[in-house]
DNA sequence: GTCTATATGGCGATAGAC
DNA sequence: GTCTATCGCCATATAGAC
């Protein structure tokens, strides 16, 4: 999907972005920052952030490179805005009362379900976050916030294990890593709008993670 | 970890590469292609392939940019060599008799274990493969071989489900995706040489994937 | 097998007109 | 809000000496 002739000046942002998200804007380019961001994140995910030049981005927007700089001061600022959206969504999981009290088993299940939900709602933004390598200060700060999220889940796993609801024959760090692997990998294949709803996906993840793939007797 | 002063001319490849892998070379730079490749792959994984310039790579090798071109004709050839190593390892899984006959349940478990083993043995190479975006023909060809591997595992999942050993309340495509998510994510955290051996890791993956995290009664 | 010097092009970003 | 033209830099890769 290289070097599109772009939807040359006129169709790109009218209601539906390249990204597929309805933005509610009236026709013609005349972008706003959020729409530029949505398209940018989609293109970043398709080619990788580093491999996406402002020129490629401009083609996908159907405007010139320099016009992008009217909406956002730099490529790195686009990244920063996107990461804020991803991290804000993930961090909001902990604000719910269900995440704060009750049996660790139930808090953990709630957090898993909520994480899957945020992941599907903010799919392109979280995808971008999960692929960072930490090459700039912006990226490293985002990764640190992500690690902080992971640490909280790890604590919950520890609590559930002490409760006796999680198996003890596997190192809790391994458990935590495999759990995140399963959840985070969703961004690599899940696409909203298909027959698999976010709710069913969350059910499936909870089932597989806690009960496994084998049939029960 | 930016712009290392490099291990300036003399320590870098003497027995142990930046990569940590013993290569069996006698001191001083004087690299061979495999050693350049090992270091390159490690640096590609640290910064991302696209974000890694030949300059950064040269610093990590402790030689000049142009010296790299003595060993390999281009940056993309380095990628290509690395991907061949990853894909060759993965594809070899299907050569074993245990992958070809017997109950689907057992073939599937064998393939999961073998994949985890290849993943740990060729960790940096498989890591690079799993992060590709398909930006060049080289990358797209590798991704196609990877998809072919995935398709074979999906077939095995279908067979195990028909046997009645895998649960039927989840779409087989979802099962396949979650299984790969769990396995593939290992490259993001597993490091050989710690207390978690590849064998125990494979046991843990098989346990979690097939029996789940919950305690059994 | 390595070096310095260099060719050539694309990058992110800016200036200033419309 | 967009454009054309351009700046300065760094990218991959080459030439040719040691």
Tab-separated table of C-alpha atoms (C1' of nucleotides) in Angstrom:
chain	number	residue	atom	x	y	z
A	1	UNK	CA	0.000	0.000	0.000
A	2	UNK	CA	2.707	2.480	-0.991
A	3	UNK	CA	2.544	6.074	-2.120
A	4	UNK	CA	-1.153	6.440	-2.670
A	5	UNK	CA	-2.123	9.009	-5.249
A	6	UNK	CA	-3.958	10.179	-2.136
A	7	UNK	CA	-7.613	11.001	-2.222
A	8	UNK	CA	-6.511	14.163	-3.875
A	9	UNK	CA	-8.029	17.159	-2.146
A	10	UNK	CA	-11.595	16.576	-1.376
A	11	UNK	CA	-12.720	13.200	-0.163
A	12	UNK	CA	-10.335	12.195	2.572
A	13	UNK	CA	-11.758	13.780	5.696
A	14	UNK	CA	-15.387	14.184	4.717
A	15	UNK	CA	-17.026	12.284	7.508
A	16	UNK	CA	-14.824	9.235	7.413
A	17	UNK	CA	-11.076	9.298	7.738
A	18	UNK	CA	-8.607	6.883	6.136
A	19	UNK	CA	-8.644	5.513	9.642
A	20	UNK	CA	-12.259	4.539	9.236
A	21	UNK	CA	-13.352	6.700	12.151
A	22	UNK	CA	-16.246	9.030	11.641
A	23	UNK	CA	-15.140	12.460	12.697
A	24	UNK	CA	-18.218	14.473	11.940
A	25	UNK	CA	-16.499	17.008	9.743
A	26	UNK	CA	-18.078	18.662	6.707
A	27	UNK	CA	-16.407	17.867	3.348
A	28	UNK	CA	-13.138	19.119	1.766
A	29	UNK	CA	-9.781	18.854	3.450
A	30	UNK	CA	-9.738	21.751	5.871
A	31	UNK	CA	-8.499	19.462	8.588
A	32	UNK	CA	-8.555	19.941	12.311
A	33	UNK	CA	-5.864	18.631	14.617
A	34	UNK	CA	-7.803	15.562	15.791
A	35	UNK	CA	-8.480	14.408	12.240
A	36	UNK	CA	-4.857	14.890	11.247
A	37	UNK	CA	-3.938	12.905	14.346
A	38	UNK	CA	-6.330	10.065	13.526
A	39	UNK	CA	-4.974	9.713	10.008
A	40	UNK	CA	-1.388	10.057	11.213
A	41	UNK	CA	-1.764	7.290	13.778
A	42	UNK	CA	-3.294	4.985	11.211
A	43	UNK	CA	-0.397	5.604	8.829
A	44	UNK	CA	2.175	5.296	11.628
A	45	UNK	CA	0.728	1.881	12.452
A	46	UNK	CA	0.720	0.755	8.840
A	47	UNK	CA	4.341	1.608	8.088
A	48	UNK	CA	5.812	2.008	11.565
A	49	UNK	CA	6.420	5.411	13.153
A	50	UNK	CA	10.037	5.758	12.047
A	51	UNK	CA	9.358	4.564	8.514
A	52	UNK	CA	6.551	7.102	8.079
A	53	UNK	CA	7.894	10.324	6.578
A	54	UNK	CA	5.966	13.581	6.698
A	55	UNK	CA	5.747	13.173	2.916
A	56	UNK	CA	3.963	9.808	3.162
A	57	UNK	CA	1.693	11.284	5.795
A	58	UNK	CA	0.930	14.273	3.565
A	59	UNK	CA	-0.005	11.945	0.705
A	60	UNK	CA	-2.394	10.061	2.939
A	61	UNK	CA	-3.960	13.303	4.094
A	62	UNK	CA	-4.151	14.661	0.557
A	63	UNK	CA	-2.353	17.877	1.523
A	64	UNK	CA	1.245	19.084	1.307
A	65	UNK	CA	3.886	18.348	3.903
A	66	UNK	CA	4.042	21.926	5.052
A	67	UNK	CA	0.274	22.096	5.615
A	68	UNK	CA	0.662	19.482	8.339
A	69	UNK	CA	2.735	21.933	10.313
A	70	UNK	CA	-0.256	24.248	10.535
A	71	UNK	CA	-1.980	21.649	12.750
A	72	UNK	CA	0.890	20.240	14.727
A	73	UNK	CA	4.369	21.606	15.446
A	74	UNK	CA	6.279	18.416	14.672
A	75	UNK	CA	6.098	14.738	13.878
A	76	UNK	CA	7.081	13.955	17.443
A	77	UNK	CA	4.153	16.031	18.727
A	78	UNK	CA	1.804	13.834	16.719
A	79	UNK	CA	3.309	10.842	18.462
A	80	UNK	CA	3.002	12.525	21.819
A	81	UNK	CA	-0.684	13.379	21.313
A	82	UNK	CA	-1.409	9.817	20.234
A	83	UNK	CA	0.384	8.304	23.208
A	84	UNK	CA	-1.480	10.553	25.609
A	85	UNK	CA	-4.748	9.225	24.221
A	86	UNK	CA	-3.601	5.621	24.663
A	87	UNK	CA	-2.175	6.073	28.150
A	88	UNK	CA	-5.081	8.172	29.379
A	89	UNK	CA	-7.442	5.393	28.341
A	90	UNK	CA	-5.415	2.687	30.017
A	91	UNK	CA	-4.888	4.650	33.214
A	92	UNK	CA	-8.606	5.368	33.515
A	93	UNK	CA	-9.097	1.650	34.201
A	94	UNK	CA	-7.898	2.151	37.766
A	95	UNK	CA	-10.459	4.863	38.524
A	96	UNK	CA	-13.369	2.406	38.632
A	97	UNK	CA	-14.459	1.169	42.059
A	98	UNK	CA	-14.405	-2.420	40.736
A	99	UNK	CA	-10.657	-2.072	40.272
A	100	UNK	CA	-10.138	-0.859	43.819
A	101	UNK	CA	-11.979	-3.230	46.131
A	102	UNK	CA	-13.250	-6.774	46.328
A	103	UNK	CA	-11.521	-10.099	45.865
A	104	UNK	CA	-8.280	-9.833	43.890
A	105	UNK	CA	-9.676	-12.472	41.535
A	106	UNK	CA	-12.568	-10.196	40.629
A	107	UNK	CA	-10.460	-7.041	40.464
A	108	UNK	CA	-8.073	-8.845	38.131
A	109	UNK	CA	-10.859	-10.036	35.872
A	110	UNK	CA	-12.313	-6.531	35.828
A	111	UNK	CA	-8.941	-5.034	34.882
A	112	UNK	CA	-8.451	-7.605	32.120
A	113	UNK	CA	-11.888	-6.855	30.698
A	114	UNK	CA	-11.381	-3.116	30.986
A	115	UNK	CA	-7.978	-3.290	29.343
A	116	UNK	CA	-9.433	-5.240	26.440
A	117	UNK	CA	-12.205	-2.638	26.171
A	118	UNK	CA	-9.780	0.328	26.144
A	119	UNK	CA	-7.645	-1.529	23.667
A	120	UNK	CA	-10.537	-1.939	21.251
A	121	UNK	CA	-11.874	1.597	21.802
A	122	UNK	CA	-8.483	3.256	21.328
A	123	UNK	CA	-7.093	0.537	19.094
A	124	UNK	CA	-4.785	2.568	16.818
A	125	UNK	CA	-3.458	4.673	19.686
A	126	UNK	CA	-2.688	1.712	21.913
A	127	UNK	CA	-1.173	-0.124	18.946
A	128	UNK	CA	1.272	2.749	18.485
A	129	UNK	CA	2.116	2.707	22.196
A	130	UNK	CA	2.791	-1.015	22.269
A	131	UNK	CA	5.269	-0.809	19.398
A	132	UNK	CA	7.518	1.890	20.846
A	133	UNK	CA	11.226	1.224	21.132
A	134	UNK	CA	12.113	4.108	23.464
A	135	UNK	CA	14.238	6.016	20.957
A	136	UNK	CA	13.361	9.514	22.211
A	137	UNK	CA	12.521	11.118	25.544
A	138	UNK	CA	8.870	11.218	24.467
A	139	UNK	CA	8.873	7.493	23.856
A	140	UNK	CA	10.717	6.680	27.044
A	141	UNK	CA	8.277	8.704	29.156
A	142	UNK	CA	5.346	6.876	27.564
A	143	UNK	CA	7.006	3.508	28.127
A	144	UNK	CA	7.526	4.368	31.771
A	145	UNK	CA	3.807	5.129	32.180
A	146	UNK	CA	3.020	1.844	30.456
A	147	UNK	CA	5.353	-0.029	32.799
A	148	UNK	CA	3.599	1.612	35.715
A	149	UNK	CA	0.311	0.195	34.433
A	150	UNK	CA	1.892	-3.225	34.069
A	151	UNK	CA	3.244	-3.075	37.618
A	152	UNK	CA	-0.225	-2.497	39.019
A	153	UNK	CA	-1.563	-5.531	37.177
A	154	UNK	CA	1.389	-7.563	38.451
A	155	UNK	CA	0.449	-6.565	42.021
A	156	UNK	CA	-3.087	-7.770	41.395
A	157	UNK	CA	-1.744	-11.078	40.124
A	158	UNK	CA	0.308	-11.397	43.290
A	159	UNK	CA	-2.779	-10.728	45.433
A	160	UNK	CA	-4.900	-13.251	43.513
A	161	UNK	CA	-2.187	-15.831	43.930
A	162	UNK	CA	-2.080	-15.262	47.682
A	163	UNK	CA	-5.855	-15.601	47.755
A	164	UNK	CA	-5.348	-19.044	46.260
A	165	UNK	CA	-7.312	-18.345	43.083
A	166	UNK	CA	-4.298	-18.307	40.755
A	167	UNK	CA	-1.989	-21.250	40.254
A	168	UNK	CA	1.335	-21.183	42.138
A	169	UNK	CA	3.358	-23.545	39.947
A	170	UNK	CA	4.405	-20.704	37.617
A	171	UNK	CA	6.552	-17.716	38.564
A	172	UNK	CA	4.280	-14.672	38.963
A	173	UNK	CA	6.493	-12.641	36.634
A	174	UNK	CA	5.982	-15.254	33.948
A	175	UNK	CA	2.241	-15.233	34.596
A	176	UNK	CA	2.177	-11.455	34.296
A	177	UNK	CA	4.189	-11.506	31.072
A	178	UNK	CA	2.096	-14.183	29.416
A	179	UNK	CA	-1.093	-12.397	30.437
A	180	UNK	CA	0.095	-9.146	28.887
A	181	UNK	CA	1.289	-11.006	25.829
A	182	UNK	CA	-2.137	-12.463	25.270
A	183	UNK	CA	-3.972	-9.188	25.851
A	184	UNK	CA	-1.586	-6.842	24.052
A	185	UNK	CA	-1.349	-9.017	20.968
A	186	UNK	CA	-4.995	-8.205	20.289
A	187	UNK	CA	-3.874	-4.978	18.612
A	188	UNK	CA	-2.088	-7.036	15.981
A	189	UNK	CA	-5.255	-8.627	14.618
A	190	UNK	CA	-8.495	-7.314	16.115
A	191	UNK	CA	-10.482	-4.960	13.886
A	192	UNK	CA	-13.741	-3.473	15.161
A	193	UNK	CA	-16.885	-3.808	13.101
A	194	UNK	CA	-16.608	-7.527	12.434
A	195	UNK	CA	-18.690	-10.275	13.972
A	196	UNK	CA	-16.446	-10.438	17.023
A	197	UNK	CA	-17.661	-7.703	19.371
A	198	UNK	CA	-15.372	-6.168	21.987
A	199	UNK	CA	-17.545	-7.762	24.691
A	200	UNK	CA	-17.271	-11.279	23.226
A	201	UNK	CA	-13.549	-10.721	22.746
A	202	UNK	CA	-13.201	-9.789	26.422
A	203	UNK	CA	-15.165	-12.929	27.344
A	204	UNK	CA	-12.914	-15.055	25.149
A	205	UNK	CA	-9.748	-13.566	26.620
A	206	UNK	CA	-10.984	-14.107	30.174
A	207	UNK	CA	-11.985	-17.680	29.343
A	208	UNK	CA	-8.726	-18.605	27.639
A	209	UNK	CA	-6.507	-16.891	30.180
A	210	UNK	CA	-8.174	-18.257	33.295
A	211	UNK	CA	-9.564	-21.602	32.111
A	212	UNK	CA	-7.373	-22.510	29.132
A	213	UNK	CA	-8.081	-23.947	25.717
A	214	UNK	CA	-8.708	-27.541	26.765
A	215	UNK	CA	-12.221	-28.870	27.054
A	216	UNK	CA	-13.442	-29.279	30.616
A	217	UNK	CA	-14.851	-32.559	31.768
B	1	UNK	CA	21.435	4.179	25.106
B	2	UNK	CA	22.368	6.657	22.348
B	3	UNK	CA	25.544	7.152	20.420
B	4	UNK	CA	27.883	4.954	22.374
B	5	UNK	CA	31.506	6.038	22.309
B	6	UNK	CA	31.635	2.508	20.930
B	7	UNK	CA	33.997	-0.046	22.290
B	8	UNK	CA	36.582	1.703	20.245
B	9	UNK	CA	38.482	-0.737	18.082
B	10	UNK	CA	39.490	-3.771	20.004
B	11	UNK	CA	37.077	-5.201	22.542
B	12	UNK	CA	33.782	-5.511	20.772
B	13	UNK	CA	33.931	-8.825	19.006
B	14	UNK	CA	36.534	-10.637	21.042
B	15	UNK	CA	34.603	-13.753	21.924
B	16	UNK	CA	31.471	-12.025	23.091
B	17	UNK	CA	29.461	-9.618	20.970
B	18	UNK	CA	27.369	-6.680	22.204
B	19	UNK	CA	24.648	-9.195	21.589
B	20	UNK	CA	25.942	-11.362	24.368
B	21	UNK	CA	26.419	-14.306	22.044
B	22	UNK	CA	29.704	-16.070	22.070
B	23	UNK	CA	30.938	-16.205	18.532
B	24	UNK	CA	34.253	-17.883	19.013
B	25	UNK	CA	36.321	-15.215	17.324
B	26	UNK	CA	39.851	-14.226	18.318
B	27	UNK	CA	40.252	-10.616	19.497
B	28	UNK	CA	40.272	-7.292	17.599
B	29	UNK	CA	37.546	-6.254	15.208
B	30	UNK	CA	38.302	-8.095	11.993
B	31	UNK	CA	34.703	-9.139	11.753
B	32	UNK	CA	33.127	-11.880	9.723
B	33	UNK	CA	29.638	-11.673	8.250
B	34	UNK	CA	27.910	-13.731	10.939
B	35	UNK	CA	29.304	-11.583	13.736
B	36	UNK	CA	28.315	-8.378	11.962
B	37	UNK	CA	24.876	-9.892	11.517
B	38	UNK	CA	24.556	-10.854	15.181
B	39	UNK	CA	25.461	-7.368	16.349
B	40	UNK	CA	23.261	-5.769	13.702
B	41	UNK	CA	20.221	-7.776	14.720
B	42	UNK	CA	20.734	-6.891	18.359
B	43	UNK	CA	20.945	-3.191	17.495
B	44	UNK	CA	17.973	-3.423	15.113
B	45	UNK	CA	15.925	-4.881	17.950
B	46	UNK	CA	17.031	-2.230	20.430
B	47	UNK	CA	16.186	0.779	18.268
B	48	UNK	CA	13.895	-0.708	15.648
B	49	UNK	CA	15.124	-1.586	12.152
B	50	UNK	CA	14.107	1.688	10.513
B	51	UNK	CA	15.473	3.820	13.331
B	52	UNK	CA	18.855	2.088	13.154
B	53	UNK	CA	21.204	3.948	10.812
B	54	UNK	CA	24.353	2.409	9.419
B	55	UNK	CA	26.136	5.029	11.550
B	56	UNK	CA	24.596	3.736	14.781
B	57	UNK	CA	25.393	0.215	13.695
B	58	UNK	CA	28.998	1.174	12.933
B	59	UNK	CA	29.359	2.692	16.419
B	60	UNK	CA	28.096	-0.526	17.997
B	61	UNK	CA	30.525	-2.556	15.921
B	62	UNK	CA	33.391	-0.197	16.660
B	63	UNK	CA	34.202	0.224	12.969
B	64	UNK	CA	33.339	2.802	10.328
B	65	UNK	CA	30.151	2.821	8.321
B	66	UNK	CA	31.880	1.939	5.107
B	67	UNK	CA	33.620	-1.062	6.661
B	68	UNK	CA	30.211	-2.664	7.130
B	69	UNK	CA	29.811	-2.754	3.356
B	70	UNK	CA	32.771	-5.067	3.137
B	71	UNK	CA	30.726	-7.748	4.898
B	72	UNK	CA	27.275	-7.142	3.546
B	73	UNK	CA	26.081	-5.312	0.424
B	74	UNK	CA	23.325	-3.298	2.081
B	75	UNK	CA	21.309	-2.701	5.217
B	76	UNK	CA	18.410	-4.587	3.676
B	77	UNK	CA	20.644	-7.610	3.079
B	78	UNK	CA	21.387	-7.684	6.795
B	79	UNK	CA	17.659	-7.797	7.397
B	80	UNK	CA	17.215	-10.494	4.806
B	81	UNK	CA	19.924	-12.712	6.316
B	82	UNK	CA	18.407	-12.300	9.754
B	83	UNK	CA	14.916	-13.155	8.565
B	84	UNK	CA	16.175	-16.259	6.819
B	85	UNK	CA	17.634	-17.450	10.107
B	86	UNK	CA	14.333	-16.847	11.922
B	87	UNK	CA	12.103	-18.405	9.273
B	88	UNK	CA	14.393	-21.369	8.709
B	89	UNK	CA	14.213	-22.143	12.406
B	90	UNK	CA	10.451	-21.870	12.554
B	91	UNK	CA	9.876	-23.898	9.411
B	92	UNK	CA	12.106	-26.699	10.685
B	93	UNK	CA	9.442	-27.398	13.309
B	94	UNK	CA	7.319	-29.165	10.707
B	95	UNK	CA	10.088	-31.577	9.728
B	96	UNK	CA	9.825	-33.563	12.960
B	97	UNK	CA	7.730	-36.763	12.871
B	98	UNK	CA	5.916	-35.624	16.055
B	99	UNK	CA	4.485	-32.721	14.059
B	100	UNK	CA	3.228	-34.973	11.314
B	101	UNK	CA	1.336	-37.823	12.928
B	102	UNK	CA	-0.577	-38.695	16.051
B	103	UNK	CA	-3.477	-37.038	17.805
B	104	UNK	CA	-3.917	-33.407	16.836
B	105	UNK	CA	-3.787	-32.549	20.524
B	106	UNK	CA	-0.293	-33.974	20.783
B	107	UNK	CA	0.887	-32.529	17.483
B	108	UNK	CA	-0.340	-29.118	18.610
B	109	UNK	CA	1.433	-29.346	21.940
B	110	UNK	CA	4.590	-30.450	20.161
B	111	UNK	CA	4.404	-27.521	17.786
B	112	UNK	CA	3.827	-25.067	20.634
B	113	UNK	CA	6.817	-26.441	22.516
B	114	UNK	CA	8.981	-26.462	19.403
B	115	UNK	CA	7.994	-22.912	18.525
B	116	UNK	CA	8.907	-21.737	22.009
B	117	UNK	CA	12.234	-23.557	21.680
B	118	UNK	CA	13.048	-21.980	18.288
B	119	UNK	CA	11.987	-18.641	19.644
B	120	UNK	CA	14.428	-18.876	22.543
B	121	UNK	CA	17.234	-20.326	20.415
B	122	UNK	CA	16.929	-17.715	17.677
B	123	UNK	CA	15.511	-15.039	19.940
B	124	UNK	CA	16.910	-11.875	18.308
B	125	UNK	CA	16.191	-13.118	14.794
B	126	UNK	CA	12.610	-14.082	15.525
B	127	UNK	CA	12.123	-10.818	17.419
B	128	UNK	CA	13.090	-8.907	14.295
B	129	UNK	CA	10.718	-11.010	12.192
B	130	UNK	CA	7.782	-10.449	14.512
B	131	UNK	CA	8.166	-6.674	14.380
B	132	UNK	CA	8.139	-6.277	10.596
B	133	UNK	CA	5.654	-3.887	9.023
B	134	UNK	CA	5.970	-5.074	5.422
B	135	UNK	CA	7.522	-1.885	4.076
B	136	UNK	CA	9.708	-3.536	1.429
B	137	UNK	CA	9.518	-6.579	-0.795
B	138	UNK	CA	11.991	-8.336	1.502
B	139	UNK	CA	9.732	-7.743	4.481
B	140	UNK	CA	6.574	-8.744	2.667
B	141	UNK	CA	8.108	-12.024	1.488
B	142	UNK	CA	9.146	-12.824	5.059
B	143	UNK	CA	5.708	-11.970	6.393
B	144	UNK	CA	4.156	-14.286	3.833
B	145	UNK	CA	6.340	-17.157	5.037
B	146	UNK	CA	5.385	-16.320	8.594
B	147	UNK	CA	1.675	-16.351	7.680
B	148	UNK	CA	2.173	-19.730	6.073
B	149	UNK	CA	3.553	-21.021	9.378
B	150	UNK	CA	0.589	-19.539	11.214
B	151	UNK	CA	-1.854	-21.168	8.801
B	152	UNK	CA	-0.424	-24.601	9.536
B	153	UNK	CA	-0.865	-24.080	13.258
B	154	UNK	CA	-4.430	-22.890	12.631
B	155	UNK	CA	-5.115	-26.155	10.784
B	156	UNK	CA	-3.822	-28.100	13.761
B	157	UNK	CA	-6.115	-26.130	16.043
B	158	UNK	CA	-9.032	-27.001	13.780
B	159	UNK	CA	-8.121	-30.684	13.920
B	160	UNK	CA	-7.776	-30.674	17.716
B	161	UNK	CA	-11.157	-29.005	18.002
B	162	UNK	CA	-12.751	-31.666	15.820
B	163	UNK	CA	-11.122	-34.300	17.988
B	164	UNK	CA	-12.948	-32.747	20.903
B	165	UNK	CA	-9.837	-31.828	22.847
B	166	UNK	CA	-10.118	-28.066	22.320
B	167	UNK	CA	-13.064	-25.977	23.477
B	168	UNK	CA	-15.674	-25.077	20.887
B	169	UNK	CA	-17.194	-21.977	22.508
B	170	UNK	CA	-14.567	-19.693	20.968
B	171	UNK	CA	-14.081	-19.020	17.245
B	172	UNK	CA	-11.042	-20.996	16.043
B	173	UNK	CA	-9.581	-17.865	14.477
B	174	UNK	CA	-9.696	-16.164	17.860
B	175	UNK	CA	-8.129	-19.221	19.490
B	176	UNK	CA	-5.350	-19.178	16.922
B	177	UNK	CA	-4.717	-15.477	17.370
B	178	UNK	CA	-4.651	-15.602	21.149
B	179	UNK	CA	-2.321	-18.604	21.054
B	180	UNK	CA	0.115	-16.789	18.774
B	181	UNK	CA	-0.188	-13.661	20.897
B	182	UNK	CA	0.841	-15.570	23.981
B	183	UNK	CA	3.721	-17.373	22.300
B	184	UNK	CA	5.060	-14.547	20.186
B	185	UNK	CA	5.049	-12.047	23.025
B	186	UNK	CA	7.804	-14.088	24.639
B	187	UNK	CA	10.330	-12.247	22.486
B	188	UNK	CA	9.394	-9.023	24.245
B	189	UNK	CA	10.611	-10.142	27.651
B	190	UNK	CA	12.385	-13.513	27.697
B	191	UNK	CA	16.149	-13.373	28.053
B	192	UNK	CA	18.178	-16.593	28.100
B	193	UNK	CA	20.614	-17.256	30.894
B	194	UNK	CA	18.250	-16.407	33.751
B	195	UNK	CA	16.603	-18.855	36.119
B	196	UNK	CA	13.774	-19.515	33.679
B	197	UNK	CA	15.056	-22.169	31.266
B	198	UNK	CA	13.594	-22.556	27.776
B	199	UNK	CA	12.200	-25.949	28.840
B	200	UNK	CA	10.406	-24.567	31.900
B	201	UNK	CA	9.151	-21.661	29.785
B	202	UNK	CA	7.699	-24.121	27.268
B	203	UNK	CA	6.067	-26.025	30.144
B	204	UNK	CA	4.596	-22.793	31.499
B	205	UNK	CA	3.248	-21.749	28.113
B	206	UNK	CA	1.655	-25.151	27.529
B	207	UNK	CA	0.133	-25.101	31.023
B	208	UNK	CA	-1.267	-21.580	30.774
B	209	UNK	CA	-2.520	-21.956	27.223
B	210	UNK	CA	-4.238	-25.317	27.660
B	211	UNK	CA	-5.220	-25.278	31.357
B	212	UNK	CA	-5.424	-21.587	32.223
B	213	UNK	CA	-4.259	-19.518	35.181
B	214	UNK	CA	-6.956	-20.587	37.626
B	215	UNK	CA	-6.241	-23.126	40.294
B	216	UNK	CA	-7.745	-26.538	39.585
B	217	UNK	CA	-9.891	-28.225	42.203
C	1	DG	C1'	39.457	-5.522	6.652
C	2	DT	C1'	39.517	-1.041	7.555
C	3	DC	C1'	39.823	3.852	6.688
C	4	DT	C1'	38.629	9.012	4.865
C	5	DA	C1'	36.175	11.477	1.657
C	6	DT	C1'	32.301	12.041	-1.021
C	7	DA	C1'	28.072	11.440	-4.073
C	8	DT	C1'	23.193	11.643	-4.069
C	9	DG	C1'	18.876	11.794	-2.196
C	10	DG	C1'	15.208	12.146	1.266
C	11	DC	C1'	14.333	13.776	5.778
C	12	DG	C1'	11.979	17.182	9.177
C	13	DA	C1'	11.012	21.719	9.342
C	14	DT	C1'	10.595	26.884	7.901
C	15	DA	C1'	9.494	31.226	4.984
C	16	DG	C1'	6.295	33.625	3.019
C	17	DA	C1'	2.654	34.063	-0.742
C	18	DC	C1'	-2.345	33.356	-1.539
D	1	DG	C1'	-5.607	26.318	5.728
D	2	DT	C1'	-3.090	25.532	2.040
D	3	DC	C1'	0.605	26.079	-1.246
D	4	DT	C1'	5.708	26.304	-3.529
D	5	DA	C1'	10.338	26.776	-2.627
D	6	DT	C1'	14.003	25.993	0.153
D	7	DC	C1'	17.257	25.158	4.181
D	8	DG	C1'	20.403	22.186	6.605
D	9	DC	C1'	21.056	17.718	8.017
D	10	DC	C1'	21.724	12.921	7.944
D	11	DA	C1'	20.618	8.757	5.438
D	12	DT	C1'	22.553	4.794	2.384
D	13	DA	C1'	26.022	3.692	-0.386
D	14	DT	C1'	30.527	4.174	-3.266
D	15	DA	C1'	35.601	5.273	-4.528
D	16	DG	C1'	39.908	4.346	-3.679
D	17	DA	C1'	44.000	4.535	-0.395
D	18	DC	C1'	46.456	1.716	3.167
